[in-house]
């Protein structure tokens, strides 16, 4: 019964998300409904002590990233840089390869360490412009961005600095370059199959006469640039490159400068206790925030006049988008925390442990828990915290290197996590102004390709002993 309760609320939340209802409202309704059916007296304690605690904790850490990311995307749009990049891209690769261009830009930013959420805000303005000029339906933008940002550069390619590739290192004693051959082959598989799928969708739309869409009905469309002459493409792409470079430099400099922690005594009346901040927990977030500030400053330096002319109104829409995206994702984060604390979740986790093959066991367990919680990092953290010792023991018995365990766990985390209730999916759809009904089909197809890639990697290991 406890398992059926978890399954029911998960299906309920996916259904309401798909039908366009607010996850901010229905994530706590679903989570607390599960608690009510499991142990009614825990509804209030779970709501305040777990759901709200996790939700507010997420906003405390990540809302500045959402806000700066939204502002960065908006100034890229207002400056005309997005249009300049698009025109240069069309000249270089042709309008028919618009999807490849967006995937590669997303991949470059993600592999450079830029947060997935920031990539969505930063890339959407020129993705919309490129798709419009290439007459590709707007509904294909989310699937294209998802392929570039949420898949092979998130956890498959060796060395990626995304959190999904970092978490396994603490459990298996590996590093982010674990199983480089398997990771690269898995990444290439995802890229090729994903592009083939998206190009097929583009060709079907073209045969049916589907264009970008009716401007009168589209939502969250970037403002058309009316500032005169466009910037040189190299100047236009400089802020994007600067974000990646500064993020990397600050990631190295912040821990070296601050050490393990930083503390200060607030200048208030009385004898307040010192405020101590553990730097390791926020260094990556500080680095992203600093990089985004540098990117915004770069845009203002080269395009002050066109940005200034529309910044008052443009910033309002950017902030509204950041608030909606941040609250959606935070609400999902709280939902995942509550579900993970219920007895039914343990039933699922324990049942998954009965799969005999070590690598298949790990892959199915991680991707299933990521799907239930709606979070790649959350699902993987729960799975490895509970079962890493079992995975390691089974791997040693079968002679499987820890590097392979690392790569399989990382790639599996980014599989079924992108179900309809996933925070990144909801953010992506909110930013692009599309609904689940319009665009989720392609995101789900990319999700299936990503999940399949994990088992391709497992097959390659068993067939050829690659690591």
CSV table of C-alpha atoms in Angstrom, one decimal:
chain,number,residue,atom,x,y,z
A,1,UNK,CA,0.0,0.0,0.0
A,2,UNK,CA,2.8,2.4,0.8
A,3,UNK,CA,4.3,1.8,-2.6
A,4,UNK,CA,1.0,2.4,-4.3
A,5,UNK,CA,0.6,5.7,-2.5
A,6,UNK,CA,4.0,6.9,-3.8
A,7,UNK,CA,3.1,5.7,-7.3
A,8,UNK,CA,-0.3,7.4,-7.2
A,9,UNK,CA,1.0,10.8,-6.1
A,10,UNK,CA,3.8,10.6,-8.6
A,11,UNK,CA,1.4,9.9,-11.5
A,12,UNK,CA,-0.9,12.6,-10.2
A,13,UNK,CA,1.8,15.3,-10.2
A,14,UNK,CA,3.0,14.2,-13.7
A,15,UNK,CA,-0.6,14.4,-14.9
A,16,UNK,CA,-1.3,17.9,-13.5
A,17,UNK,CA,2.1,19.2,-14.8
A,18,UNK,CA,1.4,17.8,-18.3
A,19,UNK,CA,-2.0,19.4,-18.3
A,20,UNK,CA,-0.6,22.8,-17.5
A,21,UNK,CA,-1.5,23.3,-13.9
A,22,UNK,CA,0.9,25.1,-11.5
A,23,UNK,CA,3.4,22.8,-9.9
A,24,UNK,CA,3.9,25.5,-7.2
A,25,UNK,CA,0.4,24.7,-6.1
A,26,UNK,CA,0.2,20.9,-6.8
A,27,UNK,CA,3.6,19.7,-5.7
A,28,UNK,CA,2.8,20.4,-2.0
A,29,UNK,CA,-0.7,19.0,-2.5
A,30,UNK,CA,0.7,15.8,-4.0
A,31,UNK,CA,3.4,15.4,-1.3
A,32,UNK,CA,1.1,16.1,1.6
A,33,UNK,CA,-1.6,13.9,0.1
A,34,UNK,CA,0.9,11.0,0.2
A,35,UNK,CA,1.8,11.9,3.9
A,36,UNK,CA,-1.9,12.1,4.7
A,37,UNK,CA,-2.5,8.6,3.4
A,38,UNK,CA,0.6,7.2,5.1
A,39,UNK,CA,0.5,8.9,8.5
A,40,UNK,CA,-2.0,11.8,8.9
A,41,UNK,CA,-0.4,13.1,12.1
A,42,UNK,CA,2.8,13.9,10.2
A,43,UNK,CA,1.2,16.2,7.6
A,44,UNK,CA,2.0,19.5,9.4
A,45,UNK,CA,5.5,18.5,10.6
A,46,UNK,CA,6.4,17.2,7.2
A,47,UNK,CA,5.1,20.3,5.5
A,48,UNK,CA,7.0,22.8,7.7
A,49,UNK,CA,10.0,20.7,8.7
A,50,UNK,CA,10.7,19.0,5.4
A,51,UNK,CA,8.8,20.4,2.4
A,52,UNK,CA,9.2,24.1,3.2
A,53,UNK,CA,12.7,23.6,4.6
A,54,UNK,CA,13.9,22.0,1.4
A,55,UNK,CA,12.0,24.5,-0.8
A,56,UNK,CA,13.4,27.5,1.0
A,57,UNK,CA,16.8,26.0,1.1
A,58,UNK,CA,16.8,25.6,-2.6
A,59,UNK,CA,15.7,29.2,-3.2
A,60,UNK,CA,18.4,30.4,-0.7
A,61,UNK,CA,21.1,28.8,-2.7
A,62,UNK,CA,19.9,29.0,-6.3
A,63,UNK,CA,17.5,31.9,-6.8
A,64,UNK,CA,20.3,34.4,-7.4
A,65,UNK,CA,21.5,32.0,-10.2
A,66,UNK,CA,18.0,32.0,-11.7
A,67,UNK,CA,17.8,35.8,-11.4
A,68,UNK,CA,21.2,36.6,-12.9
A,69,UNK,CA,20.7,33.9,-15.6
A,70,UNK,CA,17.4,35.5,-16.6
A,71,UNK,CA,18.9,39.0,-16.7
A,72,UNK,CA,21.9,37.7,-18.7
A,73,UNK,CA,19.6,36.1,-21.3
A,74,UNK,CA,17.5,39.3,-21.5
A,75,UNK,CA,20.5,41.6,-22.1
A,76,UNK,CA,21.8,39.2,-24.7
A,77,UNK,CA,18.3,39.6,-26.4
A,78,UNK,CA,18.0,43.4,-26.0
A,79,UNK,CA,21.6,44.0,-27.2
A,80,UNK,CA,20.9,42.3,-30.5
A,81,UNK,CA,23.8,39.9,-29.8
A,82,UNK,CA,21.4,36.9,-30.2
A,83,UNK,CA,20.4,38.1,-33.7
A,84,UNK,CA,24.1,38.7,-34.6
A,85,UNK,CA,25.0,35.1,-33.5
A,86,UNK,CA,22.1,33.7,-35.4
A,87,UNK,CA,22.9,35.4,-38.6
A,88,UNK,CA,26.5,34.3,-38.4
A,89,UNK,CA,25.4,30.8,-37.6
A,90,UNK,CA,23.1,30.6,-40.6
A,91,UNK,CA,25.9,31.8,-42.9
A,92,UNK,CA,28.3,29.2,-41.5
A,93,UNK,CA,26.2,26.1,-41.2
A,94,UNK,CA,23.0,26.8,-43.1
A,95,UNK,CA,19.5,27.2,-41.8
A,96,UNK,CA,18.8,23.5,-42.1
A,97,UNK,CA,21.4,22.9,-39.3
A,98,UNK,CA,19.9,25.2,-36.8
A,99,UNK,CA,19.3,22.4,-34.3
A,100,UNK,CA,22.9,21.3,-34.5
A,101,UNK,CA,24.0,24.9,-33.8
A,102,UNK,CA,21.8,25.2,-30.7
A,103,UNK,CA,22.9,21.7,-29.4
A,104,UNK,CA,26.6,22.6,-29.8
A,105,UNK,CA,26.2,26.0,-28.0
A,106,UNK,CA,24.4,24.3,-25.1
A,107,UNK,CA,27.0,21.6,-24.9
A,108,UNK,CA,29.8,24.1,-24.9
A,109,UNK,CA,28.3,26.1,-22.0
A,110,UNK,CA,27.4,23.0,-20.0
A,111,UNK,CA,30.8,21.4,-20.5
A,112,UNK,CA,32.3,24.7,-19.4
A,113,UNK,CA,30.6,24.4,-16.1
A,114,UNK,CA,27.6,26.7,-16.6
A,115,UNK,CA,24.5,25.6,-14.7
A,116,UNK,CA,21.8,23.9,-16.8
A,117,UNK,CA,19.3,26.5,-15.7
A,118,UNK,CA,21.5,29.3,-16.8
A,119,UNK,CA,22.0,27.7,-20.2
A,120,UNK,CA,18.3,27.6,-20.7
A,121,UNK,CA,18.0,31.4,-20.0
A,122,UNK,CA,21.1,32.3,-22.0
A,123,UNK,CA,20.4,30.2,-25.1
A,124,UNK,CA,16.7,30.6,-25.6
A,125,UNK,CA,16.8,34.2,-27.1
A,126,UNK,CA,19.0,33.2,-30.0
A,127,UNK,CA,17.4,29.7,-30.3
A,128,UNK,CA,14.1,31.5,-30.9
A,129,UNK,CA,15.6,33.8,-33.4
A,130,UNK,CA,17.4,31.0,-35.2
A,131,UNK,CA,14.3,28.8,-35.4
A,132,UNK,CA,12.2,31.7,-36.6
A,133,UNK,CA,14.6,32.6,-39.4
A,134,UNK,CA,14.9,28.9,-40.3
A,135,UNK,CA,11.1,28.5,-40.2
A,136,UNK,CA,11.4,25.6,-37.7
A,137,UNK,CA,8.5,25.1,-35.3
A,138,UNK,CA,9.1,26.7,-31.9
A,139,UNK,CA,7.8,23.6,-30.2
A,140,UNK,CA,11.0,21.8,-31.1
A,141,UNK,CA,13.2,24.3,-29.1
A,142,UNK,CA,12.8,22.6,-25.7
A,143,UNK,CA,13.8,19.2,-27.1
A,144,UNK,CA,16.8,20.8,-28.8
A,145,UNK,CA,18.0,22.6,-25.7
A,146,UNK,CA,17.4,19.5,-23.6
A,147,UNK,CA,19.6,17.4,-25.9
A,148,UNK,CA,22.4,20.0,-25.7
A,149,UNK,CA,22.3,20.8,-22.0
A,150,UNK,CA,20.6,17.9,-20.1
A,151,UNK,CA,22.3,14.8,-21.6
A,152,UNK,CA,25.8,14.0,-22.8
A,153,UNK,CA,27.6,17.0,-21.4
A,154,UNK,CA,25.8,16.7,-18.1
A,155,UNK,CA,27.0,13.3,-17.1
A,156,UNK,CA,28.4,11.2,-20.0
A,157,UNK,CA,31.5,13.0,-21.3
A,158,UNK,CA,34.5,12.5,-19.0
A,159,UNK,CA,35.6,15.6,-17.0
A,160,UNK,CA,32.3,17.4,-17.1
A,161,UNK,CA,32.0,19.7,-14.0
A,162,UNK,CA,28.3,19.2,-13.6
A,163,UNK,CA,27.2,17.9,-10.2
A,164,UNK,CA,25.9,14.7,-11.6
A,165,UNK,CA,29.4,13.8,-12.6
A,166,UNK,CA,30.8,14.9,-9.2
A,167,UNK,CA,28.5,13.0,-6.8
A,168,UNK,CA,29.8,9.5,-7.6
A,169,UNK,CA,33.4,10.5,-6.8
A,170,UNK,CA,32.7,10.6,-3.1
A,171,UNK,CA,31.2,7.1,-3.1
A,172,UNK,CA,33.5,5.2,-5.4
A,173,UNK,CA,36.8,7.1,-4.8
A,174,UNK,CA,37.0,8.0,-8.5
A,175,UNK,CA,37.5,11.4,-10.3
A,176,UNK,CA,35.4,13.2,-12.9
A,177,UNK,CA,37.4,11.6,-15.7
A,178,UNK,CA,36.2,8.1,-14.8
A,179,UNK,CA,35.8,5.6,-17.6
A,180,UNK,CA,36.7,8.1,-20.4
A,181,UNK,CA,36.2,5.7,-23.3
A,182,UNK,CA,32.8,4.5,-22.2
A,183,UNK,CA,31.7,8.0,-21.4
A,184,UNK,CA,32.8,9.4,-24.7
A,185,UNK,CA,31.1,6.6,-26.7
A,186,UNK,CA,27.9,7.0,-24.7
A,187,UNK,CA,28.0,10.8,-25.3
A,188,UNK,CA,28.6,10.3,-29.1
A,189,UNK,CA,25.6,7.8,-29.1
A,190,UNK,CA,23.3,10.3,-27.4
A,191,UNK,CA,24.4,13.2,-29.7
A,192,UNK,CA,24.0,11.3,-33.0
A,193,UNK,CA,20.7,9.5,-32.2
A,194,UNK,CA,19.3,12.7,-30.6
A,195,UNK,CA,20.2,14.8,-33.7
A,196,UNK,CA,18.8,12.2,-36.0
A,197,UNK,CA,15.5,12.2,-34.1
A,198,UNK,CA,15.3,16.0,-34.0
A,199,UNK,CA,16.1,16.3,-37.7
A,200,UNK,CA,13.4,13.8,-38.4
A,201,UNK,CA,10.9,15.9,-36.5
A,202,UNK,CA,12.0,19.0,-38.4
A,203,UNK,CA,11.5,17.2,-41.8
A,204,UNK,CA,8.1,16.0,-40.8
A,205,UNK,CA,7.1,19.5,-39.8
A,206,UNK,CA,8.4,20.9,-43.1
A,207,UNK,CA,6.4,18.3,-45.1
A,208,UNK,CA,3.3,19.3,-43.1
A,209,UNK,CA,3.9,23.0,-43.8
A,210,UNK,CA,4.4,23.8,-40.1
A,211,UNK,CA,6.4,27.0,-39.7
A,212,UNK,CA,7.8,28.7,-36.5
A,213,UNK,CA,4.3,29.5,-35.3
A,214,UNK,CA,1.7,32.3,-35.2
A,215,UNK,CA,3.2,35.4,-33.6
A,216,UNK,CA,-0.2,36.4,-32.2
A,217,UNK,CA,-0.5,33.2,-30.1
A,218,UNK,CA,3.2,32.6,-29.1
A,219,UNK,CA,4.2,33.4,-25.5
A,220,UNK,CA,7.5,34.7,-24.1
A,221,UNK,CA,8.8,35.7,-27.5
A,222,UNK,CA,12.1,37.6,-27.5
A,223,UNK,CA,11.7,41.2,-28.4
A,224,UNK,CA,12.8,42.0,-32.0
A,225,UNK,CA,16.0,44.0,-32.1
A,226,UNK,CA,15.5,47.5,-33.4
A,227,UNK,CA,18.8,49.1,-32.4
A,228,UNK,CA,20.3,49.6,-35.9
A,229,UNK,CA,23.5,47.9,-36.8
A,230,UNK,CA,24.2,44.5,-35.3
A,231,UNK,CA,27.4,43.8,-33.4
A,232,UNK,CA,30.2,41.7,-35.0
A,233,UNK,CA,29.5,38.0,-34.2
A,234,UNK,CA,32.8,37.6,-32.3
A,235,UNK,CA,31.8,40.5,-30.0
A,236,UNK,CA,28.3,39.0,-29.7
A,237,UNK,CA,29.5,35.6,-28.6
A,238,UNK,CA,32.1,37.0,-26.2
A,239,UNK,CA,29.8,37.3,-23.2
A,240,UNK,CA,28.9,33.6,-23.6
A,241,UNK,CA,32.5,32.6,-23.7
A,242,UNK,CA,33.3,34.9,-20.8
A,243,UNK,CA,30.7,33.2,-18.6
A,244,UNK,CA,32.4,29.8,-19.1
A,245,UNK,CA,35.9,31.1,-18.6
A,246,UNK,CA,35.2,33.2,-15.5
A,247,UNK,CA,33.1,30.4,-14.0
A,248,UNK,CA,36.1,28.1,-14.4
A,249,UNK,CA,38.6,30.6,-12.9
A,250,UNK,CA,36.4,31.5,-10.0
A,251,UNK,CA,35.8,27.8,-9.3
A,252,UNK,CA,39.6,27.5,-8.7
A,253,UNK,CA,40.1,30.9,-7.0
A,254,UNK,CA,37.3,31.0,-4.5
A,255,UNK,CA,38.3,28.0,-2.4
A,256,UNK,CA,42.0,29.0,-2.6
A,257,UNK,CA,41.1,32.5,-1.3
A,258,UNK,CA,38.6,31.7,1.4
A,259,UNK,CA,39.8,28.3,2.5
A,260,UNK,CA,37.3,25.9,4.1
A,261,UNK,CA,35.1,28.6,5.7
A,262,UNK,CA,34.5,32.3,6.0
A,263,UNK,CA,33.1,34.1,9.1
A,264,UNK,CA,32.2,37.6,10.2
A,265,UNK,CA,30.5,39.2,13.2
A,266,UNK,CA,27.4,41.2,12.2
A,267,UNK,CA,27.7,44.9,13.1
A,268,UNK,CA,24.6,45.0,15.3
A,269,UNK,CA,23.8,46.0,18.9
A,270,UNK,CA,24.7,43.4,21.5
A,271,UNK,CA,27.0,40.4,21.2
A,272,UNK,CA,25.9,38.4,18.2
A,273,UNK,CA,27.4,35.1,17.3
A,274,UNK,CA,29.7,35.0,14.3
A,275,UNK,CA,28.2,34.0,11.0
A,276,UNK,CA,30.1,31.1,9.5
A,277,UNK,CA,29.8,30.1,5.9
A,278,UNK,CA,31.2,26.8,4.7
A,279,UNK,CA,32.8,27.7,1.4
A,280,UNK,CA,32.9,24.3,-0.1
A,281,UNK,CA,29.1,24.2,-0.1
A,282,UNK,CA,28.6,27.4,-2.0
A,283,UNK,CA,31.9,27.9,-4.0
A,284,UNK,CA,30.4,26.6,-7.2
A,285,UNK,CA,27.3,28.8,-6.8
A,286,UNK,CA,29.4,31.9,-6.1
A,287,UNK,CA,31.5,31.1,-9.2
A,288,UNK,CA,28.4,30.9,-11.4
A,289,UNK,CA,27.0,34.1,-10.0
A,290,UNK,CA,30.3,35.9,-10.5
A,291,UNK,CA,30.5,34.6,-14.1
A,292,UNK,CA,27.0,35.8,-14.9
A,293,UNK,CA,27.8,39.3,-13.5
A,294,UNK,CA,30.9,39.4,-15.7
A,295,UNK,CA,28.8,38.3,-18.7
A,296,UNK,CA,26.2,41.0,-18.0
A,297,UNK,CA,28.9,43.6,-17.6
A,298,UNK,CA,30.4,42.5,-20.9
A,299,UNK,CA,27.1,43.0,-22.7
A,300,UNK,CA,26.6,46.4,-21.2
A,301,UNK,CA,30.1,47.4,-22.1
A,302,UNK,CA,29.6,46.7,-25.8
A,303,UNK,CA,25.9,47.5,-26.2
A,304,UNK,CA,25.0,50.0,-23.6
A,305,UNK,CA,22.6,52.1,-25.7
A,306,UNK,CA,20.3,49.4,-27.1
A,307,UNK,CA,20.1,47.7,-23.7
A,308,UNK,CA,19.5,50.9,-21.8
A,309,UNK,CA,16.6,51.8,-24.1
A,310,UNK,CA,14.5,48.8,-23.2
A,311,UNK,CA,16.0,47.5,-19.9
A,312,UNK,CA,13.3,48.8,-17.6
A,313,UNK,CA,10.6,46.8,-19.2
A,314,UNK,CA,12.8,43.9,-20.2
A,315,UNK,CA,14.2,43.4,-16.7
A,316,UNK,CA,10.6,43.1,-15.4
A,317,UNK,CA,9.8,40.2,-17.6
A,318,UNK,CA,13.2,38.6,-16.8
A,319,UNK,CA,12.6,38.8,-13.1
A,320,UNK,CA,9.1,37.4,-13.5
A,321,UNK,CA,10.5,34.5,-15.4
A,322,UNK,CA,13.2,33.9,-12.8
A,323,UNK,CA,10.6,33.9,-10.0
A,324,UNK,CA,8.4,31.5,-11.8
A,325,UNK,CA,11.2,29.1,-12.8
A,326,UNK,CA,12.8,29.3,-9.3
A,327,UNK,CA,9.6,28.6,-7.4
A,328,UNK,CA,8.6,25.8,-9.8
A,329,UNK,CA,11.9,24.0,-9.3
A,330,UNK,CA,12.0,24.7,-5.5
A,331,UNK,CA,8.5,23.3,-5.1
A,332,UNK,CA,9.6,20.1,-7.0
A,333,UNK,CA,12.6,19.9,-4.8
A,334,UNK,CA,10.4,19.9,-1.7
A,335,UNK,CA,8.2,17.3,-3.2
A,336,UNK,CA,11.1,15.0,-3.9
A,337,UNK,CA,12.3,15.4,-0.3
A,338,UNK,CA,8.9,14.4,1.1
A,339,UNK,CA,8.5,11.4,-1.2
A,340,UNK,CA,12.0,10.2,-0.3
A,341,UNK,CA,11.1,10.2,3.4
A,342,UNK,CA,8.0,7.9,3.0
A,343,UNK,CA,8.0,4.2,3.6
A,344,UNK,CA,6.8,3.5,0.1
A,345,UNK,CA,10.1,5.0,-1.3
A,346,UNK,CA,12.0,2.4,0.8
A,347,UNK,CA,9.9,-0.3,-0.7
A,348,UNK,CA,10.9,0.8,-4.2
A,349,UNK,CA,14.6,1.1,-3.3
A,350,UNK,CA,14.7,-2.3,-1.7
A,351,UNK,CA,12.8,-4.0,-4.6
A,352,UNK,CA,15.3,-2.5,-7.1
A,353,UNK,CA,18.2,-4.1,-5.1
A,354,UNK,CA,17.0,-7.6,-6.2
A,355,UNK,CA,18.2,-7.1,-9.8
A,356,UNK,CA,21.1,-9.6,-10.2
A,357,UNK,CA,23.5,-7.9,-12.6
A,358,UNK,CA,25.6,-5.3,-10.8
A,359,UNK,CA,25.7,-2.6,-13.5
A,360,UNK,CA,22.0,-3.1,-14.6
A,361,UNK,CA,21.0,-3.1,-10.9
A,362,UNK,CA,22.8,0.2,-10.4
A,363,UNK,CA,21.5,1.8,-13.6
A,364,UNK,CA,17.9,0.9,-13.0
A,365,UNK,CA,18.0,1.9,-9.3
A,366,UNK,CA,19.5,5.3,-10.0
A,367,UNK,CA,17.3,6.2,-12.9
A,368,UNK,CA,14.2,5.0,-11.2
A,369,UNK,CA,14.8,7.0,-8.0
A,370,UNK,CA,15.8,10.0,-10.1
A,371,UNK,CA,12.5,9.7,-11.9
A,372,UNK,CA,10.5,9.4,-8.7
A,373,UNK,CA,12.1,12.4,-7.1
A,374,UNK,CA,12.2,14.4,-10.3
A,375,UNK,CA,15.9,15.1,-9.8
A,376,UNK,CA,19.0,13.6,-11.3
A,377,UNK,CA,21.3,14.7,-8.5
A,378,UNK,CA,18.7,14.0,-5.8
A,379,UNK,CA,17.8,10.5,-7.0
A,380,UNK,CA,21.4,9.5,-7.5
A,381,UNK,CA,22.4,10.9,-4.0
A,382,UNK,CA,19.6,8.8,-2.4
A,383,UNK,CA,20.5,5.7,-4.3
A,384,UNK,CA,24.2,5.8,-3.6
A,385,UNK,CA,23.8,6.9,0.0
A,386,UNK,CA,21.6,3.8,0.6
A,387,UNK,CA,23.2,1.2,-1.7
A,388,UNK,CA,26.8,2.3,-2.7
A,389,UNK,CA,28.3,-0.4,-0.4
A,390,UNK,CA,26.2,-3.1,-2.1
A,391,UNK,CA,27.1,-1.8,-5.5
A,392,UNK,CA,30.8,-1.8,-4.6
A,393,UNK,CA,30.7,-5.3,-3.1
A,394,UNK,CA,28.8,-6.7,-6.1
A,395,UNK,CA,31.3,-5.0,-8.5
A,396,UNK,CA,34.3,-6.4,-6.7
A,397,UNK,CA,32.8,-9.9,-6.8
A,398,UNK,CA,32.3,-9.5,-10.6
A,399,UNK,CA,35.7,-7.8,-11.2
A,400,UNK,CA,34.1,-4.5,-12.4
A,401,UNK,CA,36.3,-1.3,-11.9
A,402,UNK,CA,35.0,1.5,-9.8
A,403,UNK,CA,35.4,3.9,-12.8
A,404,UNK,CA,32.7,1.9,-14.7
A,405,UNK,CA,30.4,2.1,-11.6
A,406,UNK,CA,30.9,5.8,-11.5
A,407,UNK,CA,30.1,6.3,-15.2
A,408,UNK,CA,27.0,4.1,-15.2
A,409,UNK,CA,25.6,5.9,-12.1
A,410,UNK,CA,26.3,9.3,-13.5
A,411,UNK,CA,24.7,8.6,-16.9
A,412,UNK,CA,21.7,6.8,-15.3
A,413,UNK,CA,20.9,9.8,-13.1
A,414,UNK,CA,20.2,11.8,-16.2
A,415,UNK,CA,17.8,9.3,-17.7
A,416,UNK,CA,14.3,9.2,-16.4
A,417,UNK,CA,14.8,12.2,-14.2
A,418,UNK,CA,13.3,14.4,-16.9
A,419,UNK,CA,9.7,13.1,-16.4
A,420,UNK,CA,7.0,15.8,-16.6
A,421,UNK,CA,7.4,16.9,-13.0
A,422,UNK,CA,11.1,17.5,-13.3
A,423,UNK,CA,12.1,21.1,-12.2
A,424,UNK,CA,14.5,21.6,-15.1
A,425,UNK,CA,11.8,20.5,-17.6
A,426,UNK,CA,9.2,22.9,-16.1
A,427,UNK,CA,11.8,25.7,-16.1
A,428,UNK,CA,12.6,25.0,-19.7
A,429,UNK,CA,9.0,25.1,-20.8
A,430,UNK,CA,8.3,28.2,-18.7
A,431,UNK,CA,11.2,30.1,-20.2
A,432,UNK,CA,10.3,29.2,-23.8
A,433,UNK,CA,6.6,29.9,-23.2
A,434,UNK,CA,5.4,26.5,-24.2
A,435,UNK,CA,3.3,23.8,-22.4
A,436,UNK,CA,3.9,20.1,-21.8
A,437,UNK,CA,1.2,19.3,-24.3
A,438,UNK,CA,3.0,21.3,-27.0
A,439,UNK,CA,6.6,20.4,-26.4
A,440,UNK,CA,7.1,17.6,-23.9
A,441,UNK,CA,7.0,14.8,-26.5
A,442,UNK,CA,10.4,15.7,-27.8
A,443,UNK,CA,11.9,16.1,-24.3
A,444,UNK,CA,10.6,12.6,-23.5
A,445,UNK,CA,12.2,11.2,-26.7
A,446,UNK,CA,15.5,12.7,-25.7
A,447,UNK,CA,15.0,11.2,-22.2
A,448,UNK,CA,14.5,7.7,-23.7
A,449,UNK,CA,17.6,8.1,-25.9
A,450,UNK,CA,19.6,9.1,-22.8
A,451,UNK,CA,18.3,6.2,-20.8
A,452,UNK,CA,19.0,3.8,-23.7
A,453,UNK,CA,22.6,5.1,-23.8
A,454,UNK,CA,23.3,3.8,-20.3
A,455,UNK,CA,22.5,0.2,-21.4
A,456,UNK,CA,24.6,0.7,-24.6
A,457,UNK,CA,27.5,1.6,-22.4
A,458,UNK,CA,26.9,-1.4,-20.1
A,459,UNK,CA,26.8,-3.6,-23.2
A,460,UNK,CA,30.1,-2.1,-24.6
A,461,UNK,CA,31.8,-2.8,-21.3
A,462,UNK,CA,30.7,-6.4,-21.2
A,463,UNK,CA,31.4,-7.0,-24.9
A,464,UNK,CA,34.8,-5.3,-25.2
A,465,UNK,CA,35.9,-4.6,-21.6
A,466,UNK,CA,36.2,-0.9,-22.4
A,467,UNK,CA,36.6,1.6,-19.5
